[in-house]
PDB file of C-alpha atoms in Angstrom:
ATOM      1  CA  UNK A 248     103.887  70.900 131.504  1.00  0.00           C
ATOM      2  CA  UNK A 249     105.200  69.392 128.206  1.00  0.00           C
ATOM      3  CA  UNK A 250     102.608  69.994 125.155  1.00  0.00           C
ATOM      4  CA  UNK A 251     101.537  67.679 122.756  1.00  0.00           C
ATOM      5  CA  UNK A 252     103.723  66.584 120.656  1.00  0.00           C
ATOM      6  CA  UNK A 253     103.399  64.792 116.569  1.00  0.00           C
ATOM      7  CA  UNK A 254     106.127  62.923 114.370  1.00  0.00           C
ATOM      8  CA  UNK A 255     107.345  63.625 111.597  1.00  0.00           C
ATOM      9  CA  UNK A 256     105.691  66.871 110.380  1.00  0.00           C
ATOM     10  CA  UNK A 257     105.560  66.116 106.947  1.00  0.00           C
ATOM     11  CA  UNK A 258     105.438  62.558 105.213  1.00  0.00           C
ATOM     12  CA  UNK A 259     104.761  61.851 101.435  1.00  0.00           C
ATOM     13  CA  UNK A 260     104.090  57.980 100.925  1.00  0.00           C
ATOM     14  CA  UNK A 261     102.613  56.758  97.335  1.00  0.00           C
ATOM     15  CA  UNK A 262      99.826  54.559  97.044  1.00  0.00           C
ATOM     16  CA  UNK A 263      99.633  51.699  98.793  1.00  0.00           C
ATOM     17  CA  UNK A 264     102.703  51.954 100.823  1.00  0.00           C
ATOM     18  CA  UNK A 265     101.698  51.521 104.911  1.00  0.00           C
ATOM     19  CA  UNK A 266     102.358  55.033 107.239  1.00  0.00           C
ATOM     20  CA  UNK A 267     102.743  54.634 110.784  1.00  0.00           C
ATOM     21  CA  UNK A 268     102.112  58.481 113.065  1.00  0.00           C
ATOM     22  CA  UNK A 269     103.585  59.281 116.440  1.00  0.00           C
ATOM     23  CA  UNK A 270     102.415  61.598 119.246  1.00  0.00           C
ATOM     24  CA  UNK A 271     103.457  62.146 122.944  1.00  0.00           C
ATOM     25  CA  UNK A 272     100.173  63.205 124.867  1.00  0.00           C
ATOM     26  CA  UNK A 273     100.348  66.496 127.205  1.00  0.00           C
ATOM     27  CA  UNK A 274     101.793  65.241 130.600  1.00  0.00           C
ATOM     28  CA  UNK A 275      98.836  64.553 132.997  1.00  0.00           C
ATOM     29  CA  UNK A 276      96.977  62.959 130.056  1.00  0.00           C
ATOM     30  CA  UNK A 277      95.630  59.335 129.855  1.00  0.00           C
ATOM     31  CA  UNK A 278      93.188  59.676 126.458  1.00  0.00           C
ATOM     32  CA  UNK A 279      94.564  60.143 122.968  1.00  0.00           C
ATOM     33  CA  UNK A 280      92.420  61.037 120.467  1.00  0.00           C
ATOM     34  CA  UNK A 281      93.186  61.242 116.763  1.00  0.00           C
ATOM     35  CA  UNK A 282      91.670  63.212 113.828  1.00  0.00           C
ATOM     36  CA  UNK A 283      92.002  63.853 110.163  1.00  0.00           C
ATOM     37  CA  UNK A 284      91.516  67.241 109.009  1.00  0.00           C
ATOM     38  CA  UNK A 285      91.486  66.947 105.141  1.00  0.00           C
ATOM     39  CA  UNK A 286      91.944  70.562 103.399  1.00  0.00           C
ATOM     40  CA  UNK A 287      89.096  72.771 104.295  1.00  0.00           C
ATOM     41  CA  UNK A 288      87.293  70.710 106.222  1.00  0.00           C
ATOM     42  CA  UNK A 289      87.250  70.584 110.171  1.00  0.00           C
ATOM     43  CA  UNK A 290      88.883  67.664 112.185  1.00  0.00           C
ATOM     44  CA  UNK A 291      86.870  64.521 111.360  1.00  0.00           C
ATOM     45  CA  UNK A 292      87.276  62.086 114.725  1.00  0.00           C
ATOM     46  CA  UNK A 293      88.756  58.472 113.096  1.00  0.00           C
ATOM     47  CA  UNK A 294      89.325  56.710 117.423  1.00  0.00           C
ATOM     48  CA  UNK A 295      90.602  57.447 121.077  1.00  0.00           C
ATOM     49  CA  UNK A 296      92.664  55.814 123.031  1.00  0.00           C
ATOM     50  CA  UNK A 297      92.097  54.988 126.655  1.00  0.00           C
ATOM     51  CA  UNK A 298      94.292  52.993 129.068  1.00  0.00           C
ATOM     52  CA  UNK A 299      96.054  51.456 126.225  1.00  0.00           C
ATOM     53  CA  UNK A 300      92.109  50.195 124.491  1.00  0.00           C
ATOM     54  CA  UNK A 301      90.006  51.472 122.114  1.00  0.00           C
ATOM     55  CA  UNK A 302      87.458  53.857 123.687  1.00  0.00           C
ATOM     56  CA  UNK A 303      85.429  54.583 120.797  1.00  0.00           C
ATOM     57  CA  UNK A 304      85.753  55.264 116.576  1.00  0.00           C
ATOM     58  CA  UNK A 305      84.594  57.281 113.969  1.00  0.00           C
ATOM     59  CA  UNK A 306      83.834  55.644 110.543  1.00  0.00           C
ATOM     60  CA  UNK A 307      86.708  55.381 109.367  1.00  0.00           C
ATOM     61  CA  UNK A 308      87.637  51.616 107.955  1.00  0.00           C
ATOM     62  CA  UNK A 309      89.574  48.827 110.080  1.00  0.00           C
ATOM     63  CA  UNK A 310      93.035  49.631 107.747  1.00  0.00           C
ATOM     64  CA  UNK A 311      93.169  52.379 110.265  1.00  0.00           C
ATOM     65  CA  UNK A 312      93.886  51.252 113.084  1.00  0.00           C
ATOM     66  CA  UNK A 313      96.416  52.855 116.252  1.00  0.00           C
ATOM     67  CA  UNK A 314      98.489  51.577 119.620  1.00  0.00           C
ATOM     68  CA  UNK A 315      98.860  53.519 122.844  1.00  0.00           C
ATOM     69  CA  UNK A 316     101.688  52.412 125.415  1.00  0.00           C
ATOM     70  CA  UNK A 317     101.812  52.593 128.796  1.00  0.00           C
ATOM     71  CA  UNK A 318     103.424  55.800 128.701  1.00  0.00           C
ATOM     72  CA  UNK A 319     100.449  57.113 126.719  1.00  0.00           C
ATOM     73  CA  UNK A 320     102.046  58.040 123.853  1.00  0.00           C
ATOM     74  CA  UNK A 321     100.141  56.667 120.446  1.00  0.00           C
ATOM     75  CA  UNK A 322     100.376  55.591 117.242  1.00  0.00           C
ATOM     76  CA  UNK A 323      97.887  55.844 114.585  1.00  0.00           C
ATOM     77  CA  UNK A 324      98.541  53.066 111.572  1.00  0.00           C
ATOM     78  CA  UNK A 325      97.223  53.627 108.064  1.00  0.00           C
ATOM     79  CA  UNK A 326      97.551  50.501 105.975  1.00  0.00           C
ATOM     80  CA  UNK A 327      97.071  50.237 101.861  1.00  0.00           C
ATOM     81  CA  UNK A 328      96.980  54.097 101.527  1.00  0.00           C
ATOM     82  CA  UNK A 329      94.740  55.921  99.167  1.00  0.00           C
ATOM     83  CA  UNK A 330      94.793  58.694  97.282  1.00  0.00           C
ATOM     84  CA  UNK A 331      92.014  59.992  99.266  1.00  0.00           C
ATOM     85  CA  UNK A 332      94.300  59.525 102.738  1.00  0.00           C
ATOM     86  CA  UNK A 333      95.867  62.757 102.158  1.00  0.00           C
ATOM     87  CA  UNK A 334      95.325  65.063 105.360  1.00  0.00           C
ATOM     88  CA  UNK A 335      96.772  66.818 108.388  1.00  0.00           C
ATOM     89  CA  UNK A 336      96.659  64.492 110.889  1.00  0.00           C
ATOM     90  CA  UNK A 337      95.927  65.642 114.211  1.00  0.00           C
ATOM     91  CA  UNK A 338      96.571  63.178 118.026  1.00  0.00           C
ATOM     92  CA  UNK A 339      94.933  65.248 121.150  1.00  0.00           C
ATOM     93  CA  UNK A 340      95.644  64.383 124.885  1.00  0.00           C
ATOM     94  CA  UNK A 341      93.292  65.117 127.008  1.00  0.00           C
ATOM     95  CA  UNK A 342      91.800  63.321 130.745  1.00  0.00           C
ATOM     96  CA  UNK A 343      89.686  61.017 132.334  1.00  0.00           C
ATOM     97  CA  UNK A 344      90.228  62.000 135.593  1.00  0.00           C
ATOM     98  CA  UNK A 345      89.464  65.472 134.292  1.00  0.00           C
ATOM     99  CA  UNK A 346      85.791  64.863 133.563  1.00  0.00           C
ATOM    100  CA  UNK A 347      85.183  67.634 130.762  1.00  0.00           C
ATOM    101  CA  UNK A 348      87.298  65.951 127.222  1.00  0.00           C
ATOM    102  CA  UNK A 349      89.172  69.020 126.989  1.00  0.00           C
ATOM    103  CA  UNK A 350      91.881  68.136 124.010  1.00  0.00           C
ATOM    104  CA  UNK A 351      94.888  69.650 123.708  1.00  0.00           C
ATOM    105  CA  UNK A 352      96.533  69.162 120.158  1.00  0.00           C
ATOM    106  CA  UNK A 353      99.543  68.407 118.697  1.00  0.00           C
ATOM    107  CA  UNK A 354     100.506  70.504 115.864  1.00  0.00           C
ATOM    108  CA  UNK A 355      99.542  67.797 112.811  1.00  0.00           C
ATOM    109  CA  UNK A 356     100.748  65.316 110.363  1.00  0.00           C
ATOM    110  CA  UNK A 357     100.532  66.153 107.186  1.00  0.00           C
ATOM    111  CA  UNK A 358     100.671  63.538 104.622  1.00  0.00           C
ATOM    112  CA  UNK A 359     100.931  63.817 101.280  1.00  0.00           C
ATOM    113  CA  UNK A 360      99.814  60.556  99.880  1.00  0.00           C
ATOM    114  CA  UNK A 361     101.294  60.179  95.432  1.00  0.00           C
TER     115      UNK A 361
ATOM    116  CA  UNK B 181      74.253  61.583 116.816  1.00  0.00           C
ATOM    117  CA  UNK B 182      75.775  65.318 117.399  1.00  0.00           C
ATOM    118  CA  UNK B 183      76.343  67.763 114.690  1.00  0.00           C
ATOM    119  CA  UNK B 184      77.416  71.397 114.468  1.00  0.00           C
ATOM    120  CA  UNK B 185      76.585  73.583 111.885  1.00  0.00           C
ATOM    121  CA  UNK B 186      79.074  77.120 111.305  1.00  0.00           C
ATOM    122  CA  UNK B 187      76.783  78.906 108.334  1.00  0.00           C
ATOM    123  CA  UNK B 188      79.726  81.382 107.904  1.00  0.00           C
ATOM    124  CA  UNK B 189      82.367  79.871 106.085  1.00  0.00           C
ATOM    125  CA  UNK B 190      84.339  82.760 105.518  1.00  0.00           C
ATOM    126  CA  UNK B 191      84.263  86.434 107.101  1.00  0.00           C
ATOM    127  CA  UNK B 192      86.393  88.779 105.958  1.00  0.00           C
ATOM    128  CA  UNK B 193      86.363  91.920 108.385  1.00  0.00           C
ATOM    129  CA  UNK B 194      87.673  95.563 109.744  1.00  0.00           C
ATOM    130  CA  UNK B 195      90.536  95.368 111.346  1.00  0.00           C
ATOM    131  CA  UNK B 196      88.896  97.521 115.140  1.00  0.00           C
ATOM    132  CA  UNK B 197      85.683  95.779 113.835  1.00  0.00           C
ATOM    133  CA  UNK B 198      83.704  93.574 115.733  1.00  0.00           C
ATOM    134  CA  UNK B 199      83.083  90.503 114.701  1.00  0.00           C
ATOM    135  CA  UNK B 200      80.543  88.346 115.192  1.00  0.00           C
ATOM    136  CA  UNK B 201      81.392  84.345 114.020  1.00  0.00           C
ATOM    137  CA  UNK B 202      77.969  81.424 114.395  1.00  0.00           C
ATOM    138  CA  UNK B 203      77.608  78.193 115.644  1.00  0.00           C
ATOM    139  CA  UNK B 204      74.573  76.353 116.400  1.00  0.00           C
ATOM    140  CA  UNK B 205      74.833  72.740 117.364  1.00  0.00           C
ATOM    141  CA  UNK B 206      72.572  69.800 117.455  1.00  0.00           C
ATOM    142  CA  UNK B 207      72.112  67.566 120.282  1.00  0.00           C
ATOM    143  CA  UNK B 208      70.202  65.226 122.699  1.00  0.00           C
ATOM    144  CA  UNK B 209      71.878  64.855 125.786  1.00  0.00           C
ATOM    145  CA  UNK B 210      73.329  68.000 127.664  1.00  0.00           C
ATOM    146  CA  UNK B 211      77.373  68.605 125.766  1.00  0.00           C
ATOM    147  CA  UNK B 212      80.016  70.902 126.659  1.00  0.00           C
ATOM    148  CA  UNK B 213      81.053  73.716 124.241  1.00  0.00           C
ATOM    149  CA  UNK B 214      84.831  74.448 122.604  1.00  0.00           C
ATOM    150  CA  UNK B 215      86.053  77.026 120.306  1.00  0.00           C
ATOM    151  CA  UNK B 216      88.975  76.525 118.760  1.00  0.00           C
ATOM    152  CA  UNK B 217      91.546  78.028 116.726  1.00  0.00           C
ATOM    153  CA  UNK B 218      94.368  76.886 113.476  1.00  0.00           C
ATOM    154  CA  UNK B 219      96.917  79.682 112.503  1.00  0.00           C
ATOM    155  CA  UNK B 220      98.174  78.250 108.831  1.00  0.00           C
ATOM    156  CA  UNK B 221      99.895  75.288 109.044  1.00  0.00           C
ATOM    157  CA  UNK B 222      99.617  74.529 113.007  1.00  0.00           C
ATOM    158  CA  UNK B 223      96.988  72.692 114.561  1.00  0.00           C
ATOM    159  CA  UNK B 224      94.375  73.687 116.741  1.00  0.00           C
ATOM    160  CA  UNK B 225      94.239  75.876 119.884  1.00  0.00           C
ATOM    161  CA  UNK B 226      91.593  75.554 122.769  1.00  0.00           C
ATOM    162  CA  UNK B 227      90.629  79.235 122.616  1.00  0.00           C
ATOM    163  CA  UNK B 228      87.687  78.911 125.137  1.00  0.00           C
ATOM    164  CA  UNK B 229      85.126  76.275 126.267  1.00  0.00           C
ATOM    165  CA  UNK B 230      81.329  75.861 128.255  1.00  0.00           C
ATOM    166  CA  UNK B 231      81.084  72.949 130.710  1.00  0.00           C
ATOM    167  CA  UNK B 232      78.465  74.595 133.225  1.00  0.00           C
ATOM    168  CA  UNK B 233      77.782  77.870 135.054  1.00  0.00           C
ATOM    169  CA  UNK B 234      77.455  81.500 133.404  1.00  0.00           C
ATOM    170  CA  UNK B 235      76.871  80.874 129.939  1.00  0.00           C
ATOM    171  CA  UNK B 236      79.578  83.604 129.007  1.00  0.00           C
ATOM    172  CA  UNK B 237      82.702  82.577 128.797  1.00  0.00           C
ATOM    173  CA  UNK B 238      86.089  84.506 128.121  1.00  0.00           C
ATOM    174  CA  UNK B 239      89.273  83.767 126.806  1.00  0.00           C
ATOM    175  CA  UNK B 240      92.414  85.792 127.396  1.00  0.00           C
ATOM    176  CA  UNK B 241      92.441  86.996 124.156  1.00  0.00           C
ATOM    177  CA  UNK B 242      89.087  89.615 124.221  1.00  0.00           C
ATOM    178  CA  UNK B 243      86.972  86.401 122.366  1.00  0.00           C
ATOM    179  CA  UNK B 244      83.955  85.881 124.159  1.00  0.00           C
ATOM    180  CA  UNK B 245      81.192  83.068 123.829  1.00  0.00           C
ATOM    181  CA  UNK B 246      77.316  82.809 125.002  1.00  0.00           C
ATOM    182  CA  UNK B 247      75.551  79.282 125.308  1.00  0.00           C
ATOM    183  CA  UNK B 248      72.254  79.767 124.355  1.00  0.00           C
ATOM    184  CA  UNK B 249      70.067  75.977 125.225  1.00  0.00           C
ATOM    185  CA  UNK B 250      67.240  77.436 123.654  1.00  0.00           C
ATOM    186  CA  UNK B 251      68.490  78.586 120.448  1.00  0.00           C
ATOM    187  CA  UNK B 252      71.582  76.064 120.869  1.00  0.00           C
ATOM    188  CA  UNK B 253      73.949  77.865 119.662  1.00  0.00           C
ATOM    189  CA  UNK B 254      77.179  79.139 120.995  1.00  0.00           C
ATOM    190  CA  UNK B 255      78.434  82.521 118.708  1.00  0.00           C
ATOM    191  CA  UNK B 256      82.054  83.278 119.089  1.00  0.00           C
ATOM    192  CA  UNK B 257      82.415  86.968 119.321  1.00  0.00           C
ATOM    193  CA  UNK B 258      85.388  89.706 119.709  1.00  0.00           C
ATOM    194  CA  UNK B 259      84.553  93.356 119.410  1.00  0.00           C
ATOM    195  CA  UNK B 260      87.428  94.191 118.535  1.00  0.00           C
ATOM    196  CA  UNK B 261      89.706  92.526 116.038  1.00  0.00           C
ATOM    197  CA  UNK B 262      93.374  92.636 115.009  1.00  0.00           C
ATOM    198  CA  UNK B 263      95.497  91.769 112.297  1.00  0.00           C
ATOM    199  CA  UNK B 264      96.505  88.782 114.127  1.00  0.00           C
ATOM    200  CA  UNK B 265      93.232  87.423 114.629  1.00  0.00           C
ATOM    201  CA  UNK B 266      93.301  86.317 111.213  1.00  0.00           C
ATOM    202  CA  UNK B 267      92.957  83.017 111.487  1.00  0.00           C
ATOM    203  CA  UNK B 268      90.256  79.247 110.957  1.00  0.00           C
ATOM    204  CA  UNK B 269      88.093  78.949 113.627  1.00  0.00           C
ATOM    205  CA  UNK B 270      85.984  75.838 114.496  1.00  0.00           C
ATOM    206  CA  UNK B 271      83.257  74.874 116.883  1.00  0.00           C
ATOM    207  CA  UNK B 272      83.039  71.305 118.844  1.00  0.00           C
ATOM    208  CA  UNK B 273      81.062  70.212 121.047  1.00  0.00           C
ATOM    209  CA  UNK B 274      81.039  66.749 123.069  1.00  0.00           C
ATOM    210  CA  UNK B 275      78.830  65.199 124.685  1.00  0.00           C
ATOM    211  CA  UNK B 276      78.978  64.165 128.224  1.00  0.00           C
ATOM    212  CA  UNK B 277      76.968  60.486 127.909  1.00  0.00           C
ATOM    213  CA  UNK B 278      80.108  59.423 125.702  1.00  0.00           C
ATOM    214  CA  UNK B 279      83.142  60.708 126.636  1.00  0.00           C
ATOM    215  CA  UNK B 280      85.563  61.155 123.912  1.00  0.00           C
ATOM    216  CA  UNK B 281      82.864  59.083 121.129  1.00  0.00           C
ATOM    217  CA  UNK B 282      81.520  62.284 120.709  1.00  0.00           C
ATOM    218  CA  UNK B 283      83.553  64.976 119.972  1.00  0.00           C
ATOM    219  CA  UNK B 284      82.378  66.588 117.011  1.00  0.00           C
ATOM    220  CA  UNK B 285      83.740  69.809 114.928  1.00  0.00           C
ATOM    221  CA  UNK B 286      82.405  71.919 113.092  1.00  0.00           C
ATOM    222  CA  UNK B 287      83.477  72.921 109.119  1.00  0.00           C
ATOM    223  CA  UNK B 288      85.114  75.677 110.379  1.00  0.00           C
ATOM    224  CA  UNK B 289      84.476  79.441 109.759  1.00  0.00           C
ATOM    225  CA  UNK B 290      88.155  81.673 108.414  1.00  0.00           C
ATOM    226  CA  UNK B 291      88.530  84.954 109.661  1.00  0.00           C
ATOM    227  CA  UNK B 292      90.349  87.319 107.547  1.00  0.00           C
ATOM    228  CA  UNK B 293      91.271  90.603 109.544  1.00  0.00           C
ATOM    229  CA  UNK B 294      91.915  93.607 106.597  1.00  0.00           C
ATOM    230  CA  UNK B 295      93.730  96.336 107.396  1.00  0.00           C
TER     231      UNK B 295
END
């Protein structure tokens, strides 16, 4: 069984730039959620994708957007980067069929905005 | 809206001593409850979960947590900790009625096991 993978591992951008983070879900999972984890804090829910459509969104501005592909992999796009966007971005996959919302996390992408 | 409180931001404990990490939640509906562990520079790993049935759930590495509905708590315990248990621990709650849209984490408790 293949776990959740994310790329890249680390990324450095400057303010105003755009970034794309990628996630491959665990085998058999059809739902992907994205979280932002600032230093010293718990993960904050950004949004979730199920069957290629957004299935819920946290309190993040529209410059945070996403995609889910037919193979259930996903991208997180952030436009007009701000210094406060520096964080660990976590992707989690789950199975709607499971019905328990148990989420399995990838290792994360560490984004630094200078 | 749901929320999760982890009252202790840091818990230092000596090796082989018992530990309890506290978690309280607020929700107006039935929930699933989870504990995740995060080792330095890594993602989150599922430690254990309560879905239904027995209120006491156990992990494979000796941790256990008990769901207490009346006290809205899901405290994590281990009778004897090891150096390797040093990590950040996050309690999380999921709303059964809003799948995926209300997976809320607490702020975390940093467990430091001292030799």
